[in-house]
Short mmCIF file of C-alpha atoms and ligand atoms in Angstrom, two decimals:
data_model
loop_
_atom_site.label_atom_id
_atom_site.label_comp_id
_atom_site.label_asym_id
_atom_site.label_seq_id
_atom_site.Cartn_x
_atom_site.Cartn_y
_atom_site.Cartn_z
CA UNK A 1 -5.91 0.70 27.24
CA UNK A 2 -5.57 3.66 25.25
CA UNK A 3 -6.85 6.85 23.71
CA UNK A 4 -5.62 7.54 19.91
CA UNK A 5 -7.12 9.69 17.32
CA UNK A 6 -7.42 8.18 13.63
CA UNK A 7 -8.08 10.50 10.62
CA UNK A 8 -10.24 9.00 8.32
CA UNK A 9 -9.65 9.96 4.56
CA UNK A 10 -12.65 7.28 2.59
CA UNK A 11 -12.11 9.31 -0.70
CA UNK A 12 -14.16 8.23 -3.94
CA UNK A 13 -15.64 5.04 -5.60
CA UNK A 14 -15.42 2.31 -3.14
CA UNK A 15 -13.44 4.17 -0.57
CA UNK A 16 -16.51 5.09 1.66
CA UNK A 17 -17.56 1.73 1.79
CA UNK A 18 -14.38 -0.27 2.71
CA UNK A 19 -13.49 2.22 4.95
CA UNK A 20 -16.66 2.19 6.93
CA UNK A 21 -15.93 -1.57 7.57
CA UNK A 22 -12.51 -0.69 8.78
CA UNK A 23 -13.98 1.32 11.10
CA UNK A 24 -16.37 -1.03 12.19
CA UNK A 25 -13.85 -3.32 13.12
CA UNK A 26 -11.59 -0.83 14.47
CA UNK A 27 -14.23 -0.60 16.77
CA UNK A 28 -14.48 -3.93 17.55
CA UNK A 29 -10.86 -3.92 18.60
CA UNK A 30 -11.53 -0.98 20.65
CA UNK A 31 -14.31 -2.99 23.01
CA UNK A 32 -12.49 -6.28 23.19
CA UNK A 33 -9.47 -4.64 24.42
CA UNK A 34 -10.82 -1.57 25.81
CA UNK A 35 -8.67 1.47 23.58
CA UNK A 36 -10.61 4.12 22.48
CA UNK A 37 -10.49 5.60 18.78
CA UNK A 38 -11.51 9.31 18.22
CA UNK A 39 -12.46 9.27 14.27
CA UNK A 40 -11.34 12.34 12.13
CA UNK A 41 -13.25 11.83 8.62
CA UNK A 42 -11.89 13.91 6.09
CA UNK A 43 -12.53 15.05 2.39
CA UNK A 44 -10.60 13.72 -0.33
CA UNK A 45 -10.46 13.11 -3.86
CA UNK A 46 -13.34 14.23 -6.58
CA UNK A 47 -15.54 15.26 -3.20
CA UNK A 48 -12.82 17.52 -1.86
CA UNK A 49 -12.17 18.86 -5.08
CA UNK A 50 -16.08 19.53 -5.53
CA UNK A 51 -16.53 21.10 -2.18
CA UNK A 52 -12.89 22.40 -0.91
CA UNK A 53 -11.22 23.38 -4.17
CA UNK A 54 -8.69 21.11 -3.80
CA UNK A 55 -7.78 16.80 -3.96
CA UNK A 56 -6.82 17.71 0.07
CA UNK A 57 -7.41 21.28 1.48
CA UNK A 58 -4.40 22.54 4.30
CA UNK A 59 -6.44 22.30 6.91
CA UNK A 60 -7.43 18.10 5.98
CA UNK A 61 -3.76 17.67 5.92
CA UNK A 62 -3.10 19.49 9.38
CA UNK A 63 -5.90 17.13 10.79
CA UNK A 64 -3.47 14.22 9.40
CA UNK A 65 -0.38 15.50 10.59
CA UNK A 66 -1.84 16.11 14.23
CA UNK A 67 -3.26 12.76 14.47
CA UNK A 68 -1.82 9.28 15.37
CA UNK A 69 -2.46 7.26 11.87
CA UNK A 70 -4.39 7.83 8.89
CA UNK A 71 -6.57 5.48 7.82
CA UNK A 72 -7.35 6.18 3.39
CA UNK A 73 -9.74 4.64 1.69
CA UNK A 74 -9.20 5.11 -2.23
CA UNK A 75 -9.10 7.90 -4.92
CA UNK A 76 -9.17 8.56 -8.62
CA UNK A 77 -10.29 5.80 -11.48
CA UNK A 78 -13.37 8.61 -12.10
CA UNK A 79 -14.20 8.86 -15.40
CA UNK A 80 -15.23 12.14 -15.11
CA UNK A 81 -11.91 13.22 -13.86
CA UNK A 82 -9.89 12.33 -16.62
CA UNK A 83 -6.68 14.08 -17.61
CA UNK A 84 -8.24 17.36 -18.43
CA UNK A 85 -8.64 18.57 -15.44
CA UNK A 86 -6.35 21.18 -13.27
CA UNK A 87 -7.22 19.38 -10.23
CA UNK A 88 -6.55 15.17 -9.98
CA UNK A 89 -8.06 13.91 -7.26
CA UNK A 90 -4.77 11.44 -7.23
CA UNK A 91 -3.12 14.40 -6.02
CA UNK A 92 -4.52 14.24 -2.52
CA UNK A 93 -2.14 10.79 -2.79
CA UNK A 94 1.09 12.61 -3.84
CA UNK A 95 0.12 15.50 -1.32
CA UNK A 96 0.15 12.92 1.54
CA UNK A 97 3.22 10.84 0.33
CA UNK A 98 5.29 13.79 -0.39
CA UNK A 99 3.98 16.06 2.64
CA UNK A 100 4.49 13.81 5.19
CA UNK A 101 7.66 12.06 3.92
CA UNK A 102 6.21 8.72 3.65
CA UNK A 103 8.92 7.29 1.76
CA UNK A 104 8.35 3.79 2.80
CA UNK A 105 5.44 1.49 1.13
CA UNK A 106 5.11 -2.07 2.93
CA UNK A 107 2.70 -4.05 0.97
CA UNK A 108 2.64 -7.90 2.72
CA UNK A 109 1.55 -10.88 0.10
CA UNK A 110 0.44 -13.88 1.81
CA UNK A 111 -2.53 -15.86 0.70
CA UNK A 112 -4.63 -17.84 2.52
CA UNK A 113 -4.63 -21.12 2.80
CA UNK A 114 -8.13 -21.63 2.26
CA UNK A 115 -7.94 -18.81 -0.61
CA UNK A 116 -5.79 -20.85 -2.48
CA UNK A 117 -7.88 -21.87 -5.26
CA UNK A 118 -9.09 -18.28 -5.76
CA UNK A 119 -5.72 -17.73 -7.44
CA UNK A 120 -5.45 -18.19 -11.28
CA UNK A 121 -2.09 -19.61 -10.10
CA UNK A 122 -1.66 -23.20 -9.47
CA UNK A 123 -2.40 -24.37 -5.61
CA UNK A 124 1.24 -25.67 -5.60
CA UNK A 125 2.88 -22.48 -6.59
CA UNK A 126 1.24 -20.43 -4.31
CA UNK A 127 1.32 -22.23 -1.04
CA UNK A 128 3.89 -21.03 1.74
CA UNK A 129 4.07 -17.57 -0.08
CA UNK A 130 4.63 -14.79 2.01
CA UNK A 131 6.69 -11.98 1.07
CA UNK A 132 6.40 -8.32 1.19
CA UNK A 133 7.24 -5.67 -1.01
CA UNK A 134 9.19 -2.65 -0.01
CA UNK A 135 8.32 -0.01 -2.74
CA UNK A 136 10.00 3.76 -2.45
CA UNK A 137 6.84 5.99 -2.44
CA UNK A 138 8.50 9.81 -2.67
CA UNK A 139 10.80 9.78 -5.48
CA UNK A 140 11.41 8.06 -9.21
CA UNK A 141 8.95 8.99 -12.09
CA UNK A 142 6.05 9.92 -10.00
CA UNK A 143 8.30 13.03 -8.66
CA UNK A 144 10.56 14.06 -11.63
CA UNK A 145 13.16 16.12 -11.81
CA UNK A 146 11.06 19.71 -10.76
CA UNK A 147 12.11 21.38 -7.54
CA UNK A 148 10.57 22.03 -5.86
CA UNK A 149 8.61 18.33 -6.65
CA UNK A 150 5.33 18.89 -7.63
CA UNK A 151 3.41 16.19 -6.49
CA UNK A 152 1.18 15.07 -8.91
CA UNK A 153 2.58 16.66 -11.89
CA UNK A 154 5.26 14.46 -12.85
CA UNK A 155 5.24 14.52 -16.44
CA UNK A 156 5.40 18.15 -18.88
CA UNK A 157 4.04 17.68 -22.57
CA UNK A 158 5.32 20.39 -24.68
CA UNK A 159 4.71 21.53 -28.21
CA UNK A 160 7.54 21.02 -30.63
CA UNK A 161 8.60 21.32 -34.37
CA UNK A 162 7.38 17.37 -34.92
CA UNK A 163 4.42 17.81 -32.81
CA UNK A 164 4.02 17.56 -28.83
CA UNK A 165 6.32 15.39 -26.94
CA UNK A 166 6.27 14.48 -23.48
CA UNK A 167 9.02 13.80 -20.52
CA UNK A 168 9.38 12.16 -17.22
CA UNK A 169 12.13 12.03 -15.24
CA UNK A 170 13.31 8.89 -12.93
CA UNK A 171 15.77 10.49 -10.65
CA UNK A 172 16.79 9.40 -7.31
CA UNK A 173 19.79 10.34 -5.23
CA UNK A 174 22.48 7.97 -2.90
CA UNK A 175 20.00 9.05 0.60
CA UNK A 176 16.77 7.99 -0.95
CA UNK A 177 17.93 5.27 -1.86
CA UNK A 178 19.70 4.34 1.11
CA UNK A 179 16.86 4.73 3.27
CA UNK A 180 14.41 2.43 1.70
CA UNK A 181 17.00 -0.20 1.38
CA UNK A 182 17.79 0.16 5.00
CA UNK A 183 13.42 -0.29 5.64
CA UNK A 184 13.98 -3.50 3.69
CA UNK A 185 16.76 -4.93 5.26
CA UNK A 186 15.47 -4.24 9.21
CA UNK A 187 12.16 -5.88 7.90
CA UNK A 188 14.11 -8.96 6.64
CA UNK A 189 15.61 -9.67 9.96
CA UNK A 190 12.51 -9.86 11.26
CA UNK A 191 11.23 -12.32 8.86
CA UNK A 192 13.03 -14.75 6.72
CA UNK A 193 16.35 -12.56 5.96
CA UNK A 194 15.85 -12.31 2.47
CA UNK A 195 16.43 -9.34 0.21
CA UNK A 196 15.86 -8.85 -3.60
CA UNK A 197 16.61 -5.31 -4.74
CA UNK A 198 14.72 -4.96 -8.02
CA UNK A 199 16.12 -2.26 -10.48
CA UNK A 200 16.93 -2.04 -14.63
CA UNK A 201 20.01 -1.95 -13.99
CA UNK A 202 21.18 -3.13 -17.60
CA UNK A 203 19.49 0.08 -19.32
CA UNK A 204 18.68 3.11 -16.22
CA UNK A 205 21.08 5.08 -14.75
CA UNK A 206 19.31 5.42 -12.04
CA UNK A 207 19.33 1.49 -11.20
CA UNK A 208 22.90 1.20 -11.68
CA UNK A 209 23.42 3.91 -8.85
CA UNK A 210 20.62 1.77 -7.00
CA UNK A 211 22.84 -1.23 -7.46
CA UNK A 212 25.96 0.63 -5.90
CA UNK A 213 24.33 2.25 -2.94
CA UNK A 214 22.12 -1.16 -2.47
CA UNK A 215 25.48 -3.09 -2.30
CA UNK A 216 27.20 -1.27 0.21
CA UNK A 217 23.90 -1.17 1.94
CA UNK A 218 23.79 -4.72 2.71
CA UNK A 219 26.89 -5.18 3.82
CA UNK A 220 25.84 -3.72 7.11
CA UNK A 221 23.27 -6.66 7.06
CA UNK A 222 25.92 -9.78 6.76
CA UNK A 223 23.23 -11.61 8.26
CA UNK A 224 20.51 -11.44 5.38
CA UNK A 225 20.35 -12.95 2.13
CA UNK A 226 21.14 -10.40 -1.03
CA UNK A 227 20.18 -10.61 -4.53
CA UNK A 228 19.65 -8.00 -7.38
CA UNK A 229 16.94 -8.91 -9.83
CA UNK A 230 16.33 -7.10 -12.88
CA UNK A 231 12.57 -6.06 -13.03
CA UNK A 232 11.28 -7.92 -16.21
CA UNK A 233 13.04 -11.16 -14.63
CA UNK A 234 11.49 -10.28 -11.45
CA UNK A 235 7.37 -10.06 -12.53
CA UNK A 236 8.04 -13.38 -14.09
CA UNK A 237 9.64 -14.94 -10.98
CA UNK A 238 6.93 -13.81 -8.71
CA UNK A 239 4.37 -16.18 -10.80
CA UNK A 240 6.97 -18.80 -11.25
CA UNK A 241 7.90 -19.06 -7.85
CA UNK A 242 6.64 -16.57 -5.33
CA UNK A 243 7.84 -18.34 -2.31
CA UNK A 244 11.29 -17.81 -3.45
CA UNK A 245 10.61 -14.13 -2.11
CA UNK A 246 10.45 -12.53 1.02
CA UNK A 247 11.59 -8.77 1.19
CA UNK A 248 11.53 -7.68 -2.69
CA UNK A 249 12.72 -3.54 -2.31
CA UNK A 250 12.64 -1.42 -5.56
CA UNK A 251 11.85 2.09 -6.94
CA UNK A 252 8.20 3.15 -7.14
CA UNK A 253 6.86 2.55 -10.40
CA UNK A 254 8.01 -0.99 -10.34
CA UNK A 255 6.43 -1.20 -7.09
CA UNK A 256 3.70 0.10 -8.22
CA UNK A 257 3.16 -2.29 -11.18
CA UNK A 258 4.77 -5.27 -9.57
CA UNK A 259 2.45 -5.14 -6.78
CA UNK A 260 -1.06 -5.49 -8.71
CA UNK A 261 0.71 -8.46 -10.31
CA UNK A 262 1.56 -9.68 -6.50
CA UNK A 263 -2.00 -8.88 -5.62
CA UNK A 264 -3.43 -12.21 -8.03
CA UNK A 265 -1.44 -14.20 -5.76
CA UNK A 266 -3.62 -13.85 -2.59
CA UNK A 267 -6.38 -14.17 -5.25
CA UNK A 268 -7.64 -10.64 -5.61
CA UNK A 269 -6.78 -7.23 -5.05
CA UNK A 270 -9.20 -7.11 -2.35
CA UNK A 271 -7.12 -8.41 0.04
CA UNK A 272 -3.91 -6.38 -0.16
CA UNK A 273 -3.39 -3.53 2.42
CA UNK A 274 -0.56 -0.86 2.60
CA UNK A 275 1.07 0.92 4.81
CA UNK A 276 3.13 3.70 3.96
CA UNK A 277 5.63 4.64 6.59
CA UNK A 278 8.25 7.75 7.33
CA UNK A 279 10.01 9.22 10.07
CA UNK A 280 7.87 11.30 11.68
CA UNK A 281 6.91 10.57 15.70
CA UNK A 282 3.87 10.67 17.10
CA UNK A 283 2.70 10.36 20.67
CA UNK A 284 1.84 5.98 20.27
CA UNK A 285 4.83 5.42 17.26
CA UNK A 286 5.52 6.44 14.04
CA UNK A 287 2.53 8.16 11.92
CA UNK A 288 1.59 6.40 8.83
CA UNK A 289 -0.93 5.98 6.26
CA UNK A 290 -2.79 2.87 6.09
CA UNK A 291 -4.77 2.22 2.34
CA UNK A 292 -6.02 -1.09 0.33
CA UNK A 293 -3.82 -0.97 -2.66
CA UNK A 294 -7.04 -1.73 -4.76
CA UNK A 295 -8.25 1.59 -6.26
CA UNK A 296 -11.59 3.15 -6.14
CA UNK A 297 -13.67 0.59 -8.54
CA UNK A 298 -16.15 3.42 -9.62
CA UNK A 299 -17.86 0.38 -11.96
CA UNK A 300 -19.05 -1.84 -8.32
CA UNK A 301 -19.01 1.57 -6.43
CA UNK A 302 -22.59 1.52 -4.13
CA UNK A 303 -23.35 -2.02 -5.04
CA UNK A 304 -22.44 -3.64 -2.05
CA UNK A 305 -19.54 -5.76 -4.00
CA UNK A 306 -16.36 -4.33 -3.00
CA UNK A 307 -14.03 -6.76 -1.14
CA UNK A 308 -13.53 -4.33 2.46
CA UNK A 309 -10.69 -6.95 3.74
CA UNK A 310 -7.59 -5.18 2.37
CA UNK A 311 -9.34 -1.78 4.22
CA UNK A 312 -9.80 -4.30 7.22
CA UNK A 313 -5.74 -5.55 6.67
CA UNK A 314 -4.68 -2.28 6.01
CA UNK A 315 -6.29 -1.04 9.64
CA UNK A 316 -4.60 -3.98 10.78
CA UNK A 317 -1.10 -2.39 9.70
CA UNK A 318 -2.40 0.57 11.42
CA UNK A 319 -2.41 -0.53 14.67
CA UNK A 320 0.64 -2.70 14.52
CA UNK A 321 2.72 0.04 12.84
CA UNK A 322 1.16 3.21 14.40
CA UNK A 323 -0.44 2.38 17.38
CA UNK A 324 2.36 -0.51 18.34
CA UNK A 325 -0.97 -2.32 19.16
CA UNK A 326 0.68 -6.00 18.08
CA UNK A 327 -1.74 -8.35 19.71
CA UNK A 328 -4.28 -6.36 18.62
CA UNK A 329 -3.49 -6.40 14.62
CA UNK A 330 -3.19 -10.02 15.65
CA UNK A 331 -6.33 -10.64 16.62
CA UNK A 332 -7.91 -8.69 13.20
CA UNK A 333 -5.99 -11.06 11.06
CA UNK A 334 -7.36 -13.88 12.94
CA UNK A 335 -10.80 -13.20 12.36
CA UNK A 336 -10.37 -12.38 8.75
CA UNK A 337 -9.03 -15.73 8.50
CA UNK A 338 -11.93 -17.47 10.71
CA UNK A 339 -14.54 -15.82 8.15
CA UNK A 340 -12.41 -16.84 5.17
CA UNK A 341 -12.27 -20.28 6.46
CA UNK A 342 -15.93 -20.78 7.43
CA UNK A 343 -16.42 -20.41 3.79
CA UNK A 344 -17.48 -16.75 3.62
CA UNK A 345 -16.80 -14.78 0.64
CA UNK A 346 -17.17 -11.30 -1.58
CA UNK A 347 -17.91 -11.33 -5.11
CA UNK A 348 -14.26 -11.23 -6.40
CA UNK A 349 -13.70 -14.51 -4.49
CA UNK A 350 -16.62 -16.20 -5.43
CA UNK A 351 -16.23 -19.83 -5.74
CA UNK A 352 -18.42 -22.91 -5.35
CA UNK A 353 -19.53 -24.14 -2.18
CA UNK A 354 -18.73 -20.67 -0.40
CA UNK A 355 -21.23 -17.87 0.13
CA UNK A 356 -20.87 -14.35 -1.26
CA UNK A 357 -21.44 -11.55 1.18
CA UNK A 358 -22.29 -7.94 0.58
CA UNK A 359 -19.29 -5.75 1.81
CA UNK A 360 -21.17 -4.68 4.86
CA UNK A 361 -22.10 -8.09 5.51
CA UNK A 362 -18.60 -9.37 5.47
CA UNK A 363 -17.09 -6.32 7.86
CA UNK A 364 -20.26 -7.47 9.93
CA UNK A 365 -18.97 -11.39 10.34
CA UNK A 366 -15.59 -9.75 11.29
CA UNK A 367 -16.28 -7.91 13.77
CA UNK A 368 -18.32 -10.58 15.26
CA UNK A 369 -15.53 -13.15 14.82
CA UNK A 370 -13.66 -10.45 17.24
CA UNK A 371 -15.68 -9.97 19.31
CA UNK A 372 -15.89 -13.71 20.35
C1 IPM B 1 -1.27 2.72 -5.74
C2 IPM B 1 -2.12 3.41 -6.77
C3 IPM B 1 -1.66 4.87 -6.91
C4 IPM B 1 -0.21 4.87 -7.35
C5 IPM B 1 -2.53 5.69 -7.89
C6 IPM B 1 -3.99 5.74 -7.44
C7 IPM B 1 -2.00 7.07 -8.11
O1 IPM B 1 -2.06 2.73 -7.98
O2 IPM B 1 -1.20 3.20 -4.59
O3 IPM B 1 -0.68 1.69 -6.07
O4 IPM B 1 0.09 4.73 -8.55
O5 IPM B 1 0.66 5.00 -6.50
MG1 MG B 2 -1.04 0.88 -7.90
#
């Protein structure tokens, strides 16, 4: 039994709505094993901007720093909030990251079994997946070369004599590097002792450093599997062969991209969570932030069709991660998979002979299954 406080951060589109199934089932947890959560809800994104001035205001962050896990729901995608605008509500994302030196992204792939044939990859490929990617989340072309970073503002278009020209900058130095590659390495001992460090290293400077410190990395881990695998080669092998993976560690844009081609394989990007992971202590574990990797899906936003299991997964992660609440994480998988199984679905999973749910309807058939 325990007290913990969670700051809530539902942000645009779909965010509200996942997020308030989260919760739901959060609280679920909370009466079957008797913890209590104390909510912190937050503004972010295109509402914070509209009423606070800014993607996150100081004092939202402080409220994140001070609490024991932060639970985000999505941000961005707005039309309305295109790249005109001073303020991005994305930058509440970099603000977070960057702030609280949450260099570590864990994003888990492993479909169901009976989600299988919600894949637009074969039955055969896909079964026995179950891999995780490890993608750096504070540095590379998201961050530049500025310096202070700005977060947010990666990229500088300037005026020249043949027009305007833009730059970004992938730079990363020997500790960053090190330190994700040590997060993938500790996670591969716990699971199948596997490592592929993804990189360019045939073209980018960067990767060839990435290589070098990656190498002497892992032989500290004698005991785990090493590869390298160029990036290209990589988001071909992952729908060739995904179960040929299990810790796949690389730099953040090819994280970033390889990880919405990951998402297909557990049949839609409804049903990937995050966690994003640094050093920081709290009172329970280490503080992290726990999102769906989906975005905010402004075209289904209010319709009752977003998909709140990766919200649900990613609270999961939460308590595993922040709250060292193991069984408990457990038990929220468990039930996603008894719903999943008893032939309950949302619209992006839709198949015959299974029946579609509206999003609050499926976080409702959760919590039950929990609470049994
Ligand atoms: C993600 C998202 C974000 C990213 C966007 C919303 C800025 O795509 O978390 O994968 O690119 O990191
Ligand atoms: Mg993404």
């Amino acid at each position: 039994m325990g007290n913990y406080t969670i700051a809530v951060l539902p942000g645009d589109g779909i965010g509200p709505e996942v997020t308030d199934e989260a919760i739901r089932v959060l609280d679920a947890v909370a009466s079957r094993f008797g913890h209590s959560f104390t909510y912190q809800k937050r503004l972010v994104g295109v509402a914070a901007i509209e009423a606070e001035g800014d993607a996150i205001s100081d004092a939202s962050l402080q409220v994140c720093q001070q609490s024991d896990a932060i639970l985000f729901g999505a941000v961005g995608g707005l039309p309305s909030y295109d790249g005109s605008h001073k303020v991005k509500p994305e930058q509440a994302l970099f603000k977070l990251r960057k702030g609280l030196q949450f260099f570590a992204n864990l994003r888990p792939v492993k479909p169901l079994n009976s989600l299988l044939s919600a894949s637009p990859i074969k039955s055969e490929v896909l079964r026995g997946t179950d891999l995780v990617v490890v993608r750096e989340l504070t540095g590379g072309l998201y961050y530049g070369h500025l310096e202070p970073p700005v977060p947010g503002k990666p990229s500088e278009i300037r005026q020249t004599q043949q027009g305007k020209s833009a730059i970004d900058t992938l730079l990363y130095s020997e500790a960053e590097i090190e330190r994700i590659l040590r997060v993938a390495f500790e996670a591969a001992r716990d699971r199948k002792k596997k490592v592929t460090s993804v990189d360019k290293a045939n073209v980018l400077s960067s990767s060839v450093l990435w290589r070098q410190v990656a190498n002497r990395v892992a032989a500290d881990y004698p005991d785990v599997t090493f590869e390298h695998m160029l990036v290209d080669a990589c988001a071909m092998h992952l729908i060739r062969k995904p179960t040929n993976f299990d810790v796949i560690v690389t730099e953040n844009l090819f994280g970033d991209i390889l990880t919405d081609e990951a998402s297909m394989l557990a049949g839609s990007m409804g049903m990937l969570p995050s966690a994003s992971l640094g050093t920081r202590e709290t009172a329970h574990g280490r503080l992290g932030l726990y999102e769906p990797i989906h975005g905010s899906a402004p075209d289904i936003a209010g319709q009752g069709k977003a998909n709140p299991i990766a919200a649900i997964l990613s609270a999961a992660m939460l308590l595993q991660y922040s709250l060292g609440l193991k069984s408990e994480a457990t038990a929220i998988a468990t039930a996603v998979e008894q719903v999943i199984q008893a032939g309950y679905r949302t619209e992006d999973l839709s198949e015959e002979g299974t029946e579609v749910l509206k999003t609050q309807e499926m976080g409702q058939k959760i919590a039950a299954a929990l609470a049994q």
